[in-house]
Short mmCIF file of C-alpha atoms and ligand atoms in Angstrom, two decimals:
data_model
loop_
_atom_site.label_atom_id
_atom_site.label_comp_id
_atom_site.label_asym_id
_atom_site.label_seq_id
_atom_site.Cartn_x
_atom_site.Cartn_y
_atom_site.Cartn_z
CA MET J 19 48.48 67.65 -26.25
CA LEU J 20 46.70 64.96 -28.21
CA ASN J 21 44.67 65.91 -31.21
CA GLN J 22 41.38 64.14 -30.51
CA ASP J 23 40.27 64.06 -34.14
CA GLN J 24 43.51 62.43 -35.25
CA CYS J 25 43.23 59.93 -32.43
CA TRP J 26 39.69 58.97 -33.43
CA GLU J 27 40.76 58.64 -37.04
CA ALA J 28 43.79 56.47 -36.20
CA LEU J 29 41.65 54.35 -33.93
CA GLU J 30 39.03 53.97 -36.67
CA ARG J 31 41.69 52.62 -39.06
CA ARG J 32 43.52 50.61 -36.38
CA ASP J 33 46.57 52.46 -37.62
CA ARG J 34 49.77 50.64 -36.64
CA ASN J 35 51.80 53.80 -37.21
CA ALA J 36 49.92 55.41 -34.35
CA ASP J 37 51.09 52.77 -31.90
CA GLY J 38 53.21 54.39 -29.22
CA LYS J 39 51.99 57.88 -30.13
CA PHE J 40 48.94 57.58 -27.94
CA TYR J 41 46.99 54.99 -25.95
CA VAL J 42 43.31 54.14 -25.96
CA GLY J 43 41.60 53.67 -22.60
CA VAL J 44 38.25 51.90 -22.32
CA LEU J 45 36.59 52.95 -19.09
CA SER J 46 33.92 50.24 -19.21
CA THR J 47 36.49 47.42 -19.22
CA GLY J 48 39.29 49.16 -17.28
CA ILE J 49 41.79 48.34 -20.04
CA TYR J 50 44.02 50.45 -22.25
CA CYS J 51 45.29 49.45 -25.69
CA ARG J 52 47.42 50.45 -28.62
CA PRO J 53 45.38 52.18 -31.35
CA SER J 54 45.89 49.09 -33.54
CA CYS J 55 44.53 46.59 -30.99
CA PRO J 56 42.41 44.00 -32.82
CA SER J 57 39.92 43.69 -29.94
CA ARG J 58 36.29 44.62 -30.48
CA ARG J 59 35.59 48.36 -30.40
CA ALA J 60 34.15 49.93 -27.29
CA LEU J 61 31.38 52.49 -27.35
CA PRO J 62 32.85 55.93 -28.07
CA LYS J 63 31.46 57.33 -24.80
CA ASN J 64 33.69 54.90 -22.87
CA ILE J 65 36.89 55.76 -24.76
CA ARG J 66 39.61 58.16 -23.56
CA PHE J 67 42.96 58.93 -25.15
CA TYR J 68 46.19 59.14 -23.24
CA ALA J 69 49.65 60.31 -24.27
CA THR J 70 51.45 57.76 -22.07
CA PRO J 71 50.70 54.45 -20.35
CA LYS J 72 51.39 56.19 -17.05
CA GLU J 73 48.47 58.56 -17.52
CA ALA J 74 46.18 55.66 -18.37
CA GLU J 75 47.29 53.81 -15.27
CA ARG J 76 46.74 56.89 -13.17
CA ASP J 77 43.10 56.62 -14.25
CA GLY J 78 43.04 53.07 -12.90
CA LEU J 79 43.33 51.32 -16.26
CA ARG J 80 45.37 48.18 -16.87
CA ALA J 81 47.38 47.25 -19.96
CA CYS J 82 45.52 45.09 -22.47
CA LEU J 83 46.83 41.52 -22.49
CA ARG J 84 46.14 41.16 -26.17
CA CYS J 85 47.98 44.11 -27.71
CA ARG J 86 50.37 44.67 -24.76
CA PRO J 87 50.67 48.45 -25.11
CA LEU J 88 53.39 48.65 -22.45
CA GLU J 89 55.88 46.89 -24.63
CA LEU J 90 55.96 49.96 -26.85
CA ALA J 91 57.14 52.13 -24.04
CA ARG J 92 59.91 49.84 -22.98
CA ASP J 93 63.53 49.73 -23.96
CA PRO J 94 64.67 47.46 -26.82
CA ALA J 95 65.47 44.64 -24.38
CA ALA J 96 61.74 44.36 -23.63
CA GLU J 97 61.06 41.58 -26.07
CA LYS J 98 63.87 39.47 -24.67
CA ILE J 99 62.52 40.08 -21.22
CA GLN J 100 59.04 39.02 -22.26
CA GLU J 101 60.49 35.77 -23.55
CA LEU J 102 62.44 35.35 -20.37
CA CYS J 103 59.28 35.77 -18.30
CA ARG J 104 57.49 33.09 -20.30
CA TYR J 105 60.50 30.83 -19.84
CA VAL J 106 60.60 31.31 -16.07
CA GLU J 107 56.84 30.70 -15.86
CA ALA J 108 57.26 27.44 -17.75
CA HIS J 109 60.15 26.28 -15.56
CA PRO J 110 59.42 27.46 -12.02
CA ASP J 111 61.47 24.63 -10.50
CA ASP J 112 64.80 25.66 -12.01
CA PRO J 113 67.18 27.69 -9.86
CA HIS J 114 67.29 30.65 -12.34
CA ASP J 115 70.21 32.58 -10.96
CA LEU J 116 70.86 35.97 -12.44
CA ALA J 117 73.84 34.82 -14.51
CA ASP J 118 71.77 32.08 -16.19
CA LEU J 119 68.91 34.43 -16.94
CA ALA J 120 71.26 37.09 -18.32
CA ALA J 121 72.95 34.53 -20.57
CA ARG J 122 69.57 33.32 -21.83
CA ALA J 123 68.47 36.87 -22.67
CA GLY J 124 71.85 37.78 -24.16
CA LEU J 125 72.19 40.75 -21.83
CA SER J 126 74.73 41.67 -19.21
CA ARG J 127 73.68 40.93 -15.66
CA PHE J 128 73.54 44.61 -14.89
CA HIS J 129 71.48 45.41 -17.97
CA LEU J 130 69.10 42.52 -17.29
CA GLN J 131 68.57 43.57 -13.68
CA ARG J 132 67.81 47.15 -14.65
CA SER J 133 65.68 46.46 -17.74
CA PHE J 134 63.77 43.68 -16.08
CA LYS J 135 62.81 45.86 -13.17
CA ALA J 136 61.78 48.66 -15.50
CA ALA J 137 59.69 46.39 -17.69
CA VAL J 138 58.13 44.05 -15.17
CA GLY J 139 58.19 46.06 -11.97
CA LEU J 140 59.98 43.28 -10.08
CA THR J 141 63.58 42.15 -9.96
CA PRO J 142 64.30 38.85 -11.77
CA LYS J 143 64.67 37.19 -8.38
CA GLN J 144 61.30 38.46 -7.18
CA TYR J 145 59.72 37.34 -10.42
CA VAL J 146 61.12 33.82 -10.07
CA GLU J 147 59.75 33.69 -6.54
CA ALA J 148 56.37 35.01 -7.63
CA CYS J 149 56.17 32.21 -10.23
CA ARG J 150 57.04 29.65 -7.58
CA MET J 151 54.45 31.08 -5.21
CA ARG J 152 51.82 30.78 -7.89
CA LYS J 153 52.75 27.18 -8.51
CA LEU J 154 52.79 26.52 -4.78
CA LYS J 155 49.31 27.95 -4.37
CA GLN J 156 48.06 25.84 -7.24
CA SER J 157 49.51 22.66 -5.80
CA LEU J 158 48.25 23.49 -2.32
CA ARG J 159 44.79 23.55 -3.77
CA ALA J 160 45.34 20.20 -5.43
CA SER J 161 47.20 18.37 -2.68
CA LYS J 162 46.96 18.13 1.07
CA ASP J 163 50.61 17.40 1.59
CA VAL J 164 52.21 20.77 2.18
CA ALA J 165 55.78 19.51 2.37
CA GLU J 166 55.35 17.93 -1.04
CA ALA J 167 53.79 21.02 -2.52
CA VAL J 168 56.63 23.13 -1.21
CA TYR J 169 59.14 20.75 -2.70
CA ASP J 170 57.27 20.71 -6.01
CA ALA J 171 57.35 24.47 -6.18
CA GLY J 172 61.12 24.56 -6.16
CA PHE J 173 61.77 25.92 -2.69
CA GLY J 174 64.52 24.19 -0.78
CA SER J 175 62.78 24.06 2.57
CA SER J 176 59.34 24.81 3.83
CA SER J 177 60.55 27.49 6.20
CA ARG J 178 61.75 29.64 3.32
CA VAL J 179 58.50 29.55 1.48
CA TYR J 180 56.49 30.90 4.37
CA GLU J 181 58.85 33.78 4.70
CA ARG J 182 58.22 34.52 1.04
CA ALA J 183 54.53 33.94 1.40
CA ASP J 184 54.34 36.86 3.81
CA THR J 185 54.00 39.25 0.93
CA ARG J 186 50.59 37.78 0.19
CA LEU J 187 49.08 39.68 3.05
CA GLY J 188 49.21 43.38 2.31
CA MET J 189 50.58 44.38 5.66
CA THR J 190 52.26 47.60 6.55
CA PRO J 191 53.98 46.86 9.84
CA ASN J 192 55.37 50.34 10.48
CA GLN J 193 52.02 51.99 10.71
CA TYR J 194 50.97 49.63 13.42
CA ARG J 195 53.87 50.04 15.78
CA GLN J 196 52.00 52.38 18.04
CA GLY J 197 48.55 50.88 18.10
CA GLY J 198 47.66 52.20 14.67
CA ARG J 199 48.70 55.83 15.14
CA GLY J 200 47.98 57.80 11.99
CA VAL J 201 45.82 55.06 10.51
CA ALA J 202 42.18 55.73 9.63
CA ILE J 203 39.90 52.77 10.19
CA SER J 204 36.27 52.64 9.08
CA TYR J 205 33.91 50.04 10.40
CA ALA J 206 30.49 48.62 9.65
CA THR J 207 28.46 45.69 10.94
CA ALA J 208 26.57 42.93 9.18
CA GLU J 209 24.40 40.08 10.39
CA SER J 210 25.94 36.63 10.00
CA PRO J 211 24.92 33.04 10.77
CA VAL J 212 27.19 33.18 13.83
CA GLY J 213 26.05 36.51 15.20
CA LEU J 214 26.80 40.15 14.51
CA MET J 215 29.98 40.63 12.45
CA MET J 216 32.00 43.85 12.59
CA ILE J 217 34.32 44.67 9.72
CA GLY J 218 37.06 47.28 10.04
CA ALA J 219 39.21 48.43 7.14
CA THR J 220 41.89 50.91 6.20
CA ASP J 221 42.20 52.08 2.63
CA ARG J 222 44.60 49.16 2.09
CA GLY J 223 42.42 46.34 3.27
CA LEU J 224 40.62 44.64 6.10
CA CYS J 225 42.17 44.96 9.55
CA PHE J 226 39.31 43.65 11.68
CA VAL J 227 36.67 40.96 11.16
CA GLN J 228 35.13 39.80 14.41
CA PHE J 229 31.93 38.38 15.83
CA GLY J 230 30.00 39.53 18.87
CA ASP J 231 26.60 40.00 20.40
CA ASP J 232 26.24 43.74 19.91
CA GLU J 233 27.85 46.69 18.23
CA GLN J 234 29.13 48.33 21.43
CA GLU J 235 31.07 45.25 22.44
CA LEU J 236 32.58 44.92 18.98
CA LEU J 237 33.49 48.58 18.77
CA ALA J 238 35.25 48.31 22.13
CA ALA J 239 37.22 45.34 20.81
CA LEU J 240 38.19 47.32 17.71
CA ARG J 241 39.41 50.22 19.87
CA ARG J 242 41.40 47.84 22.07
CA GLU J 243 43.06 46.40 19.00
CA TYR J 244 44.01 49.80 17.50
CA PRO J 245 43.98 52.25 20.42
CA ALA J 246 45.78 55.05 18.58
CA ALA J 247 43.98 54.80 15.25
CA GLY J 248 41.29 57.18 14.01
CA ILE J 249 38.15 55.02 14.11
CA ALA J 250 34.89 56.08 12.47
CA ALA J 251 31.73 54.46 11.20
CA MET J 252 31.80 53.76 7.50
CA THR J 253 30.01 56.41 5.46
CA THR J 254 26.81 55.29 3.77
CA PRO J 255 26.42 54.21 1.12
CA HIS J 256 29.61 52.23 1.72
CA PRO J 257 32.42 52.67 -0.81
CA ALA J 258 32.32 50.02 -3.54
CA GLU J 259 35.39 48.18 -2.29
CA PHE J 260 33.98 47.87 1.17
CA ARG J 261 30.67 46.62 -0.21
CA ASN J 262 32.58 43.96 -2.17
CA TRP J 263 34.47 42.84 0.92
CA ILE J 264 31.27 42.53 2.97
CA ALA J 265 29.59 40.67 0.10
CA ALA J 266 32.57 38.28 -0.16
CA LEU J 267 32.47 37.55 3.58
CA THR J 268 28.71 37.06 3.54
CA ASN J 269 28.89 34.77 0.51
CA HIS J 270 31.69 32.87 2.16
CA LEU J 271 29.61 32.36 5.29
CA ALA J 272 26.72 31.19 3.15
CA GLY J 273 29.02 28.61 1.57
CA ASN J 274 28.84 30.18 -1.87
CA GLN J 275 32.45 31.35 -2.04
CA PRO J 276 34.79 28.75 -0.53
CA LYS J 277 37.91 30.68 -1.44
CA LEU J 278 38.34 34.09 0.21
CA GLU J 279 41.10 36.30 -1.10
CA LEU J 280 40.67 39.67 0.50
CA PRO J 281 43.31 42.36 0.92
CA LEU J 282 44.37 42.47 4.55
CA ASP J 283 46.07 45.26 6.42
CA ILE J 284 47.06 43.76 9.74
CA GLN J 285 49.81 43.97 12.30
CA ALA J 286 51.82 40.83 12.88
CA THR J 287 55.10 39.43 14.00
CA ALA J 288 57.02 37.35 11.47
CA PHE J 289 55.89 34.22 13.29
CA GLN J 290 52.23 35.21 13.27
CA MET J 291 52.47 35.96 9.57
CA ARG J 292 53.89 32.54 8.96
CA VAL J 293 51.10 30.83 10.85
CA TRP J 294 48.38 33.01 9.31
CA ASN J 295 49.64 32.48 5.80
CA TYR J 296 49.64 28.78 6.44
CA LEU J 297 46.07 28.88 7.75
CA GLN J 298 44.99 30.47 4.49
CA SER J 299 46.19 27.34 2.70
CA ILE J 300 43.86 25.01 4.65
CA PRO J 301 40.99 24.32 2.27
CA TYR J 302 37.40 25.21 3.02
CA GLY J 303 35.69 22.43 4.96
CA GLU J 304 38.92 20.87 6.27
CA VAL J 305 40.62 21.12 9.64
CA GLN J 306 44.17 20.57 10.84
CA SER J 307 45.63 20.17 14.31
CA TYR J 308 47.85 22.76 15.99
CA GLY J 309 50.64 20.18 15.65
CA GLU J 310 50.10 19.80 11.91
CA VAL J 311 50.24 23.56 11.47
CA ALA J 312 53.44 23.74 13.52
CA ALA J 313 55.00 21.01 11.38
CA GLY J 314 53.68 22.68 8.23
CA ILE J 315 55.55 25.90 8.95
CA GLY J 316 58.71 23.95 9.76
CA LYS J 317 58.51 24.46 13.55
CA PRO J 318 57.14 21.15 14.82
CA SER J 319 57.78 21.97 18.48
CA ALA J 320 56.03 25.36 18.35
CA ILE J 321 52.55 24.00 19.00
CA ARG J 322 51.68 26.41 21.78
CA ALA J 323 53.02 29.37 19.84
CA VAL J 324 50.82 28.30 16.92
CA ALA J 325 47.80 28.16 19.24
CA ARG J 326 48.65 31.65 20.48
CA ALA J 327 48.97 32.97 16.92
CA CYS J 328 45.52 31.53 16.16
CA ALA J 329 44.10 33.14 19.29
CA THR J 330 45.43 36.58 18.35
CA ASN J 331 44.03 36.61 14.83
CA THR J 332 42.12 39.86 14.26
CA VAL J 333 40.47 38.93 10.97
CA ALA J 334 38.14 35.97 11.39
CA LEU J 335 37.33 34.00 8.21
CA ALA J 336 39.89 35.90 6.10
CA ILE J 337 42.49 34.07 8.19
CA PRO J 338 40.57 30.87 8.95
CA CYS J 339 41.83 30.11 12.45
CA HIS J 340 38.58 28.17 13.07
CA ARG J 341 40.04 25.38 10.89
CA VAL J 342 42.64 24.49 13.51
CA ILE J 343 41.69 22.10 16.31
CA ARG J 344 43.46 19.91 18.87
CA GLY J 345 45.22 16.74 17.78
CA THR J 346 42.77 14.82 19.97
CA GLY J 347 39.88 16.06 17.84
CA GLU J 348 38.70 18.46 20.54
CA LEU J 349 38.00 21.94 19.29
CA GLY J 350 40.67 23.78 21.26
CA GLY J 351 39.95 27.49 21.70
CA TYR J 352 38.33 30.17 19.59
CA ARG J 353 38.60 33.84 20.19
CA TRP J 354 34.91 34.33 19.47
CA GLY J 355 33.63 31.33 21.42
CA LEU J 356 33.59 27.58 20.88
CA ALA J 357 29.95 27.58 19.78
CA ARG J 358 30.88 29.81 16.86
CA LYS J 359 33.88 27.65 15.99
CA ARG J 360 31.73 24.51 16.03
CA ALA J 361 29.09 26.25 13.90
CA LEU J 362 31.65 27.43 11.32
CA ILE J 363 33.25 23.99 11.01
CA ASP J 364 29.87 22.25 10.71
CA LEU J 365 28.66 24.80 8.19
CA GLU J 366 31.71 24.31 6.00
CA ARG J 367 31.55 20.52 6.20
CA ALA J 368 27.88 20.48 5.31
CA LYS J 369 28.41 22.80 2.33
CA ARG J 370 31.34 20.77 1.16
CA ALA J 371 29.49 17.50 1.46
CA ALA J 372 26.54 18.99 -0.43
CA ALA J 373 28.89 20.18 -3.17
CA GLY J 374 30.04 16.58 -3.53
ZN1 LIG G 571 44.34 45.82 -26.65
#
């Protein structure tokens, strides 16, 4: 048990000797610190003390980036691992095999593997890939040439990267094997510039974003998509997360939030995931042909399969299948009608042109 008075006193003095003995959570910022953290003091009513980082994280708090309280709780290799992380971040193109990394940190391969996972939560290999993914995403934003971006990010071939990229979508394929059995889905509707929009979500993310003319039609579509799931109207007022997702989609439709990064919880084959991940890299206001998408995922002959993957997308906007058209410049198909596809493309182009 923590002695609250001693904690307050140590916090007051920013006592370094108290570091590691307890942790200071600040509810208003969602951060927890060492007692000696040099950051500005929070109001006492927002402060909670915790005996371990785990308890603070159980309350939804994240480790402070300034005082890095987690490093106290780690094994003595932690500092070397921190350095190693910085090194990998600075050199995402290098191959970084385990032996090289271990030699750099002065640890055995076994020790590195174990300590790294304990400290960072990922294996060294996963961390290297995460750094490459981040670089890839940055260069995709800056450049239109996907093959080049993939090469720049240190992946050998574009097919590999899309397999890795799958982890971006928070999918849980097992739960969906039987039409969503055991999954609870809540839904709500919102008006949009292209008609009524229904949004369905599990507690992991959005699983359904579709357009229609009325709620009954949309609800029927939701039930068809997840016939075995428990489906219920969202309670009001909507939970904060759900409100944020609706606000993000609405802002996106209004052209005020070109980049949508929402947690998704969808069912997909590996091929669909590859296509959908790729679609998320097409910038707001731009279009590509089915053929370009097929080439982009390293399957240039799979044009029809790409079109099918677009047509089976269950989360409009979040996976922007409306940005894919025929090579001839014709619109191709759209699950929610060509008029809506045309309207979305025009809307994005106009907003983009206006933004200069
Ligand atoms: Zn701090």
